[in-house]
Amino acid sequence: MPEIVTAAMLVIGDEILSGRTKDRNIGHLADIMTAIGIDLKEVRIVPDEEDEIVAAVNAVRARYTYVFTTGGIGPTHDDITADSISKAFGVPCEYDAKAYAMLEASYAARGIEYTEARKRMARMPRGADHIDNPVSIAPGFRIGNVHVMAGVPSIFQAMLDNVVPTLKAGTKMLSATVHCPFGEGLVGGPLGDIQKAHPDTIIGSYPKYGDGKFWTELVVRARSEEALEAARKDVEAMVAGTAASATDP
Amino acid sequence: MPEIVTAAMLVIGDEILSGRTKDRNIGHLADIMTAIGIDLKEVRIVPDEEDEIVAAVNAVRARYTYVFTTGGIGPTHDDITADSISKAFGVPCEYDAKAYAMLEASYAARGIEYTEARKRMARMPRGADHIDNPVSIAPGFRIGNVHVMAGVPSIFQAMLDNVVPTLKAGTKMLSATVHCPFGEGLVGGPLGDIQKAHPDTIIGSYPKYGDGKFWTELVVRARSEEALEAARKDVEAMVAGTAASATDP
């Protein structure tokens, strides 16, 4: 039996919801999860509001194997992720001794004042483990199944690289893409029949449009090579047999 | 008193969660909402699963003024948005006479077979209004406060252009950006004090990192010009007065 491991992502930040910053982390996490056999099942983007973060993290951490958050762990007043996650877990948010000392030493070595704001970056829920930050020292953290990381893409990616080896991977979802030069309207009927005949696969149809033409990418996904290949052959045969009566949807 | 109008977005599609397709609609909707004075408060990305779509749409439509969905309204078996939205509203999903005839005429004019799959694109919840689709005819629809649109970015954008004039706009959130050459750690403390002194504004701090340097963009947001300018002046004075002791966070 394939082992199913699931995940949700929480993107925390007013700047994403206002459009001021365009998220670049969702697609990256999705790619990594797919590569290691974890099913990303849900993403939520929430504002910098404690109640919203607490409600969202509690909703998803109960449902999925893992939760990954980005954003809100910097030194300013609007960085409320550590407090919110602590509240969600019902534990105090406090200075982590190791993080505090690490930041103190780093600033001292560079002759930079260890301000109250900078000290905020050493705060995390009691009992949390560090997620190392090779870019800018201040660590992310893990508590329970929730992994809290930075929103700056280069730092998020570096932190995620440190998290991945600690995750239990599921049976990887394999996929095969069949290019279809016709619109969905022409192949939708037979494709539905193929899906029914291959219940152990997920067959997706992705309409594409450009330069006044429609085409479709048909994607077969399955956890077993045999199931994948059987469905892929049927999809390929269907596309090959379809009369090119039109390129419209 | 400013009028607050809120919105949520539901992105429907396995292909976004698998990373196969990178979403390009969230940022666009966020920009448009901000431009017309509607606060986008939440985004959820959900899989092509009826129960998940029904639960998500019912959760957000009850909380926000408007809901916008993208994806899952094409002709294939995995396009289950119309059925799911109908179920969420407790109404039948059926062929819309006007959409059915419109598609029939369009295909007839082009000598293209009106397949069962293509007819699926005429299905919508009973009582829904059309959202015109100037790109590929098949309409989106509105039911209650939920606006259902295509996932293909060019079609989504064209549909949204048709929706925007029908929306009640709120008092627009104004914003001013103050460039700060220092990392957040240096300005975080005083910035928090400025936020406290200007409770009618939202002051965001966005850390930037590149080429081994940190800097910060400080963004003041408010619904009144006076409040915005008062806070902006304080932020500018704070940045100007900050000793450039370091460029680290």
Coordinates of C-alpha atoms in Angstrom, one line a residue:
Chain A
M1 CA 0.0 0.0 0.0
P2 CA 1.3 3.4 -0.8
E3 CA 2.0 5.7 2.1
I4 CA 0.2 9.0 1.9
V5 CA 1.9 12.0 3.5
T6 CA 0.1 15.3 3.3
A7 CA 1.0 19.0 3.9
A8 CA -0.5 22.4 4.0
M9 CA 1.1 25.8 3.6
L10 CA 0.3 29.0 5.4
V11 CA 1.6 32.2 3.8
I12 CA 1.4 35.0 6.4
G13 CA 1.5 38.6 5.2
D14 CA -0.6 41.6 4.4
E15 CA 1.9 42.4 1.6
I16 CA 0.9 39.3 -0.4
L17 CA -2.9 40.1 0.0
S18 CA -2.4 43.7 -1.0
G19 CA -0.6 42.7 -4.1
R20 CA 2.5 44.7 -3.1
T21 CA 4.6 41.6 -3.0
K22 CA 4.0 38.7 -5.4
D23 CA 4.4 35.4 -3.7
R24 CA 7.3 33.2 -5.0
N25 CA 7.3 30.6 -2.2
I26 CA 4.1 28.6 -3.0
G27 CA 5.3 27.3 -6.3
H28 CA 8.7 26.4 -4.8
L29 CA 7.2 24.5 -1.9
A30 CA 4.8 22.7 -4.3
D31 CA 7.7 21.6 -6.5
I32 CA 9.7 20.3 -3.5
M33 CA 6.8 18.5 -2.0
T34 CA 5.9 16.8 -5.3
A35 CA 9.6 15.8 -5.7
I36 CA 9.8 14.1 -2.4
G37 CA 6.4 12.4 -2.4
I38 CA 4.4 14.6 -0.1
D39 CA 0.9 15.8 -1.2
L40 CA 0.4 19.5 -0.8
K41 CA -3.3 19.6 -0.2
E42 CA -4.1 23.2 0.8
V43 CA -2.5 26.6 0.8
R44 CA -3.9 29.6 2.8
I45 CA -2.7 33.2 2.6
V46 CA -3.7 35.0 5.7
P47 CA -3.1 38.6 7.0
D48 CA -0.8 39.8 9.8
E49 CA -3.6 39.3 12.3
E50 CA -3.1 37.0 15.3
D51 CA -6.6 35.6 15.4
E52 CA -6.5 34.7 11.7
I53 CA -3.1 33.0 12.0
V54 CA -4.1 31.1 15.1
A55 CA -7.3 29.8 13.5
A56 CA -5.7 28.9 10.2
V57 CA -2.7 27.0 11.8
N58 CA -5.0 25.1 14.1
A59 CA -7.3 24.2 11.3
V60 CA -4.5 22.8 9.1
R61 CA -2.2 21.3 11.6
A62 CA -5.0 19.0 12.7
R63 CA -5.7 17.8 9.2
Y64 CA -2.3 17.3 7.5
T65 CA 0.9 15.5 8.3
Y66 CA 2.9 18.7 8.0
V67 CA 2.4 22.4 7.9
F68 CA 4.8 24.9 6.5
T69 CA 4.5 28.7 7.1
T70 CA 6.3 31.6 5.5
G71 CA 6.5 35.2 6.7
G72 CA 6.3 37.2 9.8
I73 CA 9.4 36.1 11.7
G74 CA 11.5 39.3 11.4
P75 CA 12.2 41.9 14.1
T76 CA 9.4 44.4 13.6
H77 CA 6.0 45.0 15.3
D78 CA 4.1 43.4 12.4
D79 CA 6.1 40.1 12.7
I80 CA 3.7 38.2 14.9
T81 CA 4.1 34.7 13.6
A82 CA 6.1 33.4 16.7
D83 CA 3.5 34.8 19.1
S84 CA 0.6 33.5 17.0
I85 CA 2.0 29.9 16.7
S86 CA 2.7 29.9 20.4
K87 CA -0.9 30.9 21.1
A88 CA -2.1 28.2 18.7
F89 CA -0.1 25.6 20.6
G90 CA -1.0 27.1 24.0
V91 CA 2.6 27.6 25.1
P92 CA 4.5 30.7 26.0
C93 CA 6.4 32.6 23.4
E94 CA 9.8 33.4 24.9
Y95 CA 13.5 34.1 24.2
D96 CA 15.1 30.8 23.1
A97 CA 18.5 30.8 24.9
K98 CA 20.4 29.2 22.1
A99 CA 18.9 31.6 19.5
Y100 CA 19.4 34.6 21.8
A101 CA 23.1 33.8 22.3
M102 CA 23.7 33.0 18.7
L103 CA 22.3 36.3 17.5
E104 CA 24.1 38.2 20.4
A105 CA 27.5 36.6 19.3
S106 CA 26.8 37.4 15.6
Y107 CA 26.0 41.0 16.2
A108 CA 28.9 41.4 18.7
A109 CA 31.3 39.9 16.1
R110 CA 30.2 42.5 13.6
G111 CA 30.1 45.4 16.1
I112 CA 26.4 45.9 15.6
E113 CA 24.1 46.8 18.5
Y114 CA 21.8 44.0 19.6
T115 CA 18.7 46.0 19.7
E116 CA 15.4 45.0 21.3
A117 CA 14.0 44.6 17.8
R118 CA 16.8 42.2 16.9
K119 CA 16.3 40.3 20.1
R120 CA 12.7 39.6 18.9
M121 CA 14.1 37.2 16.3
A122 CA 15.2 34.9 19.2
R123 CA 11.6 34.5 20.4
M124 CA 9.8 31.2 19.7
P125 CA 7.3 28.9 21.3
R126 CA 8.6 27.1 24.3
G127 CA 9.9 23.6 23.3
A128 CA 10.4 24.5 19.6
D129 CA 13.4 23.2 17.6
H130 CA 15.5 25.5 15.4
I131 CA 15.4 25.5 11.7
D132 CA 18.9 26.8 10.7
N133 CA 19.1 29.9 8.6
P134 CA 22.5 30.0 6.7
V135 CA 21.6 33.4 5.1
S136 CA 20.9 35.7 8.0
I137 CA 21.4 33.6 11.2
A138 CA 18.0 34.2 12.9
P139 CA 16.5 30.7 12.9
G140 CA 13.1 29.5 11.9
F141 CA 11.5 26.8 14.2
R142 CA 9.5 23.7 14.3
I143 CA 6.9 22.9 16.9
G144 CA 4.8 19.7 16.6
N145 CA 4.2 19.3 12.9
V146 CA 4.4 23.0 12.1
H147 CA 7.5 24.4 10.4
V148 CA 7.9 28.2 10.6
M149 CA 10.1 29.8 8.0
A150 CA 11.0 33.2 6.6
G151 CA 9.1 34.9 3.8
V152 CA 12.1 36.3 1.9
P153 CA 12.4 33.7 -0.8
S154 CA 16.2 33.1 -0.6
I155 CA 16.0 32.5 3.1
F156 CA 12.8 30.4 2.9
Q157 CA 14.5 28.2 0.3
A158 CA 17.6 27.8 2.4
M159 CA 15.5 26.9 5.5
L160 CA 13.4 24.5 3.6
D161 CA 16.5 22.7 2.3
N162 CA 17.3 22.1 6.0
V163 CA 13.8 20.8 6.8
V164 CA 13.4 18.4 3.9
P165 CA 15.8 15.7 5.2
T166 CA 13.8 15.6 8.5
L167 CA 10.5 14.8 6.7
K168 CA 8.9 11.4 6.3
A169 CA 8.4 11.1 2.5
G170 CA 5.4 9.3 1.1
T171 CA 5.2 7.0 -1.9
K172 CA 6.0 9.4 -4.7
M173 CA 3.3 10.4 -7.1
L174 CA 4.6 9.7 -10.6
S175 CA 3.3 11.7 -13.5
A176 CA 3.3 11.6 -17.3
T177 CA 2.3 14.4 -19.6
V178 CA 0.6 13.8 -22.9
H179 CA 0.5 16.8 -25.2
C180 CA -2.8 17.2 -26.9
P181 CA -3.1 19.6 -29.9
F182 CA -6.9 19.8 -29.5
G183 CA -9.0 21.8 -27.1
E184 CA -10.6 20.2 -24.1
G185 CA -14.0 20.2 -25.7
L186 CA -13.0 17.6 -28.2
V187 CA -11.2 15.2 -25.8
G188 CA -13.2 15.8 -22.6
G189 CA -15.7 13.0 -23.1
P190 CA -13.3 10.2 -23.9
L191 CA -10.9 11.5 -21.3
G192 CA -13.6 11.1 -18.6
D193 CA -14.1 7.5 -19.8
I194 CA -10.4 6.8 -19.4
Q195 CA -10.4 8.3 -15.9
K196 CA -13.3 6.0 -15.0
A197 CA -11.4 3.0 -16.4
H198 CA -8.3 3.9 -14.4
P199 CA -9.5 4.7 -10.9
D200 CA -6.0 4.3 -9.4
T201 CA -4.8 7.3 -11.3
I202 CA -5.6 11.0 -11.3
I203 CA -6.0 12.4 -14.8
G204 CA -5.8 16.1 -15.2
S205 CA -6.6 18.2 -18.2
Y206 CA -5.0 21.7 -18.4
P207 CA -6.3 24.0 -21.1
K208 CA -3.8 26.3 -22.7
Y209 CA -4.5 29.3 -24.8
G210 CA -2.1 31.5 -26.7
D211 CA -1.9 33.2 -30.1
G212 CA -5.6 32.6 -30.7
K213 CA -5.2 28.8 -30.4
F214 CA -6.3 26.3 -27.8
W215 CA -4.4 23.2 -26.8
T216 CA -4.4 20.9 -23.8
E217 CA -1.9 19.2 -21.6
L218 CA -3.2 15.9 -20.3
V219 CA -1.4 14.8 -17.1
V220 CA -1.7 11.3 -15.7
R221 CA -0.6 10.8 -12.1
A222 CA -0.3 7.6 -10.1
R223 CA 1.7 6.1 -7.3
S224 CA 2.5 2.9 -9.3
E225 CA 4.5 2.7 -12.5
E226 CA 2.1 0.1 -13.9
A227 CA -1.1 2.1 -13.3
L228 CA 0.6 5.2 -14.8
E229 CA 1.7 3.4 -17.9
A230 CA -1.6 1.7 -18.5
A231 CA -3.5 5.0 -18.3
R232 CA -0.9 6.9 -20.3
K233 CA -1.2 4.4 -23.2
D234 CA -5.0 4.9 -23.3
V235 CA -4.7 8.7 -23.2
E236 CA -2.1 8.6 -26.0
A237 CA -4.2 6.3 -28.1
M238 CA -7.2 8.5 -27.6
V239 CA -5.3 11.7 -28.6
A240 CA -3.9 9.9 -31.7
G241 CA -7.3 8.7 -32.7
T242 CA -9.0 12.1 -32.3
A243 CA -9.9 13.8 -35.5
A244 CA -8.5 17.3 -35.5
S245 CA -11.9 18.8 -36.2
A246 CA -11.0 22.0 -34.4
T247 CA -8.5 23.7 -32.1
D248 CA -11.2 25.4 -30.0
P249 CA -12.3 24.4 -26.5
Chain B
M1 CA -16.6 56.6 8.4
P2 CA -14.7 54.6 5.8
E3 CA -16.6 51.8 4.3
I4 CA -14.9 48.4 4.5
V5 CA -15.5 45.9 1.7
T6 CA -13.7 42.6 1.9
A7 CA -13.0 39.7 -0.4
A8 CA -11.6 36.2 -0.4
M9 CA -10.2 34.2 -3.3
L10 CA -10.4 30.5 -3.9
V11 CA -7.9 29.0 -6.3
I12 CA -9.2 25.6 -7.4
G13 CA -6.8 23.1 -9.0
D14 CA -4.5 20.1 -8.3
E15 CA -2.1 21.6 -10.8
I16 CA -1.3 24.5 -8.6
L17 CA -0.8 22.3 -5.5
S18 CA 1.5 19.9 -7.4
G19 CA 3.6 22.8 -8.6
R20 CA 3.0 21.9 -12.2
T21 CA 1.3 25.2 -12.9
K22 CA 2.5 28.3 -11.2
D23 CA -0.4 30.6 -10.2
R24 CA -0.5 33.9 -11.9
N25 CA -4.0 35.0 -10.8
I26 CA -3.6 35.7 -7.1
G27 CA -1.2 38.7 -7.6
H28 CA -3.5 40.1 -10.3
L29 CA -6.6 39.9 -8.2
A30 CA -4.8 41.4 -5.2
D31 CA -3.6 44.3 -7.4
I32 CA -7.1 45.0 -8.8
M33 CA -8.8 44.7 -5.3
T34 CA -6.3 47.2 -3.8
A35 CA -6.8 49.5 -6.7
I36 CA -10.6 49.7 -6.2
G37 CA -10.6 49.8 -2.4
I38 CA -11.6 46.2 -1.6
D39 CA -9.6 44.4 1.1
L40 CA -8.5 40.9 0.0
K41 CA -8.4 39.2 3.4
E42 CA -7.8 35.6 2.6
V43 CA -6.8 33.2 -0.3
R44 CA -7.1 29.5 -0.3
I45 CA -5.8 27.0 -2.8
V46 CA -7.8 23.8 -2.8
P47 CA -7.6 20.6 -4.8
D48 CA -10.1 19.3 -7.4
E49 CA -12.2 17.6 -4.7
E50 CA -15.9 18.4 -4.3
D51 CA -16.0 18.3 -0.5
E52 CA -12.9 20.5 -0.2
I53 CA -14.4 23.1 -2.6
V54 CA -17.8 23.1 -0.9
A55 CA -16.3 23.5 2.5
A56 CA -14.0 26.3 1.5
V57 CA -16.5 28.3 -0.5
N58 CA -19.1 28.0 2.4
A59 CA -16.4 29.1 4.9
V60 CA -15.4 32.2 3.0
R61 CA -18.7 33.3 1.5
A62 CA -20.1 33.7 4.9
R63 CA -17.2 35.9 6.1
Y64 CA -16.4 38.3 3.3
T65 CA -18.3 40.7 1.1
Y66 CA -17.2 39.0 -2.1
V67 CA -15.6 35.7 -3.1
F68 CA -13.7 35.1 -6.4
T69 CA -12.8 31.7 -7.6
T70 CA -10.5 30.6 -10.4
G71 CA -10.2 27.3 -12.2
G72 CA -12.3 24.2 -12.8
I73 CA -14.9 25.5 -15.2
G74 CA -13.8 23.8 -18.4
P75 CA -15.3 20.8 -20.2
T76 CA -13.4 17.9 -18.7
H77 CA -14.2 15.4 -15.9
D78 CA -11.9 17.2 -13.5
D79 CA -13.7 20.5 -13.9
I80 CA -16.1 20.2 -11.0
T81 CA -16.4 23.9 -9.9
A82 CA -19.9 24.4 -11.2
D83 CA -21.2 21.3 -9.4
S84 CA -19.3 22.1 -6.2
I85 CA -20.6 25.7 -6.1
S86 CA -24.2 24.5 -6.7
K87 CA -23.8 22.0 -3.9
A88 CA -22.5 24.7 -1.6
F89 CA -25.6 26.8 -2.3
G90 CA -27.9 23.9 -2.2
V91 CA -29.3 24.4 -5.7
P92 CA -29.2 22.1 -8.8
C93 CA -26.4 22.4 -11.3
E94 CA -28.0 22.4 -14.7
Y95 CA -27.7 23.6 -18.3
D96 CA -28.2 27.3 -18.5
A97 CA -30.4 27.9 -21.5
K98 CA -28.7 31.1 -22.6
A99 CA -25.1 29.7 -22.2
Y100 CA -26.2 26.5 -23.9
A101 CA -27.6 28.3 -26.9
M102 CA -24.7 30.7 -27.1
L103 CA -22.1 27.9 -27.2
E104 CA -24.2 25.9 -29.6
A105 CA -24.4 28.9 -32.0
S106 CA -20.7 29.6 -31.6
Y107 CA -19.7 26.0 -32.5
A108 CA -22.2 25.8 -35.3
A109 CA -20.8 29.0 -36.9
R110 CA -17.4 27.5 -36.8
G111 CA -18.5 24.0 -38.1
I112 CA -17.4 22.4 -34.8
E113 CA -19.2 19.5 -33.1
Y114 CA -21.0 20.5 -30.0
T115 CA -19.8 17.6 -27.9
E116 CA -21.1 16.5 -24.5
A117 CA -17.9 17.8 -23.0
R118 CA -18.4 21.2 -24.6
K119 CA -22.0 21.2 -23.3
R120 CA -20.6 20.9 -19.8
M121 CA -19.4 24.4 -20.0
A122 CA -23.1 25.6 -20.2
R123 CA -23.8 24.1 -16.7
M124 CA -24.1 26.4 -13.7
P125 CA -26.0 26.7 -10.5
R126 CA -29.7 27.5 -11.0
G127 CA -30.3 31.2 -10.7
A128 CA -26.7 32.2 -11.5
D129 CA -25.9 35.2 -13.6
H130 CA -23.3 35.1 -16.4
I131 CA -19.9 36.6 -16.3
D132 CA -19.0 37.3 -20.0
N133 CA -16.0 35.6 -21.5
P134 CA -14.8 37.6 -24.5
V135 CA -11.9 35.2 -25.1
S136 CA -13.5 31.8 -25.5
I137 CA -17.3 32.3 -25.1
A138 CA -18.0 29.9 -22.3
P139 CA -19.2 32.2 -19.5
G140 CA -18.2 32.3 -15.8
F141 CA -21.0 32.9 -13.4
R142 CA -22.0 34.8 -10.2
I143 CA -24.3 33.3 -7.6
G144 CA -24.9 35.2 -4.3
N145 CA -21.6 36.9 -3.5
V146 CA -19.5 34.3 -5.3
H147 CA -17.9 35.0 -8.7
V148 CA -16.7 31.9 -10.6
M149 CA -14.1 32.5 -13.2
A150 CA -11.6 30.6 -15.4
G151 CA -8.1 29.6 -14.4
V152 CA -6.4 30.5 -17.6
P153 CA -4.9 33.9 -16.8
S154 CA -5.9 35.7 -19.9
I155 CA -9.5 34.5 -19.6
F156 CA -9.6 35.2 -15.8
Q157 CA -8.4 38.7 -16.4
A158 CA -10.9 39.4 -19.1
M159 CA -13.7 38.0 -16.9
L160 CA -12.6 40.0 -13.9
D161 CA -12.6 43.2 -16.0
N162 CA -16.3 42.5 -16.6
V163 CA -16.9 41.9 -12.9
V164 CA -15.2 44.9 -11.5
P165 CA -17.8 47.5 -12.5
T166 CA -20.5 45.5 -10.7
L167 CA -18.6 45.6 -7.3
K168 CA -19.3 47.9 -4.5
A169 CA -15.9 49.6 -3.8
G170 CA -14.9 50.5 -0.3
T171 CA -13.0 53.5 0.9
K172 CA -9.7 53.1 -0.8
M173 CA -6.7 52.2 1.2
L174 CA -3.9 54.7 0.5
S175 CA -0.3 53.8 0.8
A176 CA 3.1 55.4 0.9
T177 CA 6.4 53.7 0.8
V178 CA 9.5 54.9 2.6
H179 CA 12.7 53.4 1.5
C180 CA 15.0 52.5 4.4
P181 CA 18.6 51.6 3.7
F182 CA 18.9 49.8 7.0
G183 CA 17.9 46.3 8.1
E184 CA 14.7 45.8 10.1
G185 CA 16.7 45.1 13.3
L186 CA 17.8 48.7 13.5
V187 CA 14.5 50.4 12.8
G188 CA 12.1 47.8 14.3
G189 CA 11.9 49.4 17.8
P190 CA 11.2 53.0 16.7
L191 CA 8.9 51.8 14.0
G192 CA 6.8 49.9 16.5
D193 CA 6.5 53.1 18.5
I194 CA 5.3 55.0 15.4
Q195 CA 2.7 52.3 14.8
K196 CA 1.4 52.8 18.3
A197 CA 1.3 56.5 17.9
H198 CA -0.7 56.2 14.7
P199 CA -3.4 53.5 15.4
D200 CA -5.5 54.6 12.4
T201 CA -2.7 53.4 10.0
I202 CA -1.2 50.0 9.2
I203 CA 2.6 50.2 9.0
G204 CA 4.3 47.3 7.4
S205 CA 8.0 46.5 7.3
Y206 CA 9.3 44.4 4.4
P207 CA 12.8 43.1 4.6
K208 CA 14.7 42.9 1.4
Y209 CA 17.9 40.9 0.8
G210 CA 20.2 40.7 -2.2
D211 CA 23.9 40.9 -3.0
G212 CA 24.7 40.2 0.6
K213 CA 22.9 43.3 1.8
F214 CA 19.7 43.9 3.8
W215 CA 17.4 46.8 3.4
T216 CA 13.8 47.5 4.2
E217 CA 10.8 49.0 2.6
L218 CA 8.5 50.6 5.1
V219 CA 4.9 50.9 3.9
V220 CA 2.3 53.1 5.6
R221 CA -1.4 52.4 4.8
A222 CA -4.4 54.4 5.8
R223 CA -7.9 55.2 4.5
S224 CA -7.4 59.0 5.1
E225 CA -4.9 61.2 3.5
E226 CA -4.2 63.1 6.8
A227 CA -3.5 59.9 8.7
L228 CA -1.3 58.6 6.0
E229 CA 0.8 61.8 5.8
A230 CA 1.2 62.2 9.5
A231 CA 2.5 58.7 9.9
R232 CA 4.7 59.0 6.7
K233 CA 6.4 62.1 8.1
D234 CA 7.2 60.3 11.4
V235 CA 8.6 57.3 9.5
E236 CA 10.7 59.5 7.2
A237 CA 12.1 61.4 10.2
M238 CA 12.9 58.2 12.0
V239 CA 14.8 56.8 9.0
A240 CA 16.7 60.1 8.4
G241 CA 17.6 60.1 12.1
T242 CA 18.8 56.5 12.3
A243 CA 22.5 56.1 12.4
A244 CA 23.6 53.8 9.7
S245 CA 25.4 51.6 12.1
A246 CA 24.9 48.5 10.0
T247 CA 23.1 47.1 7.0
D248 CA 22.3 43.8 8.7
P249 CA 18.9 42.7 10.0

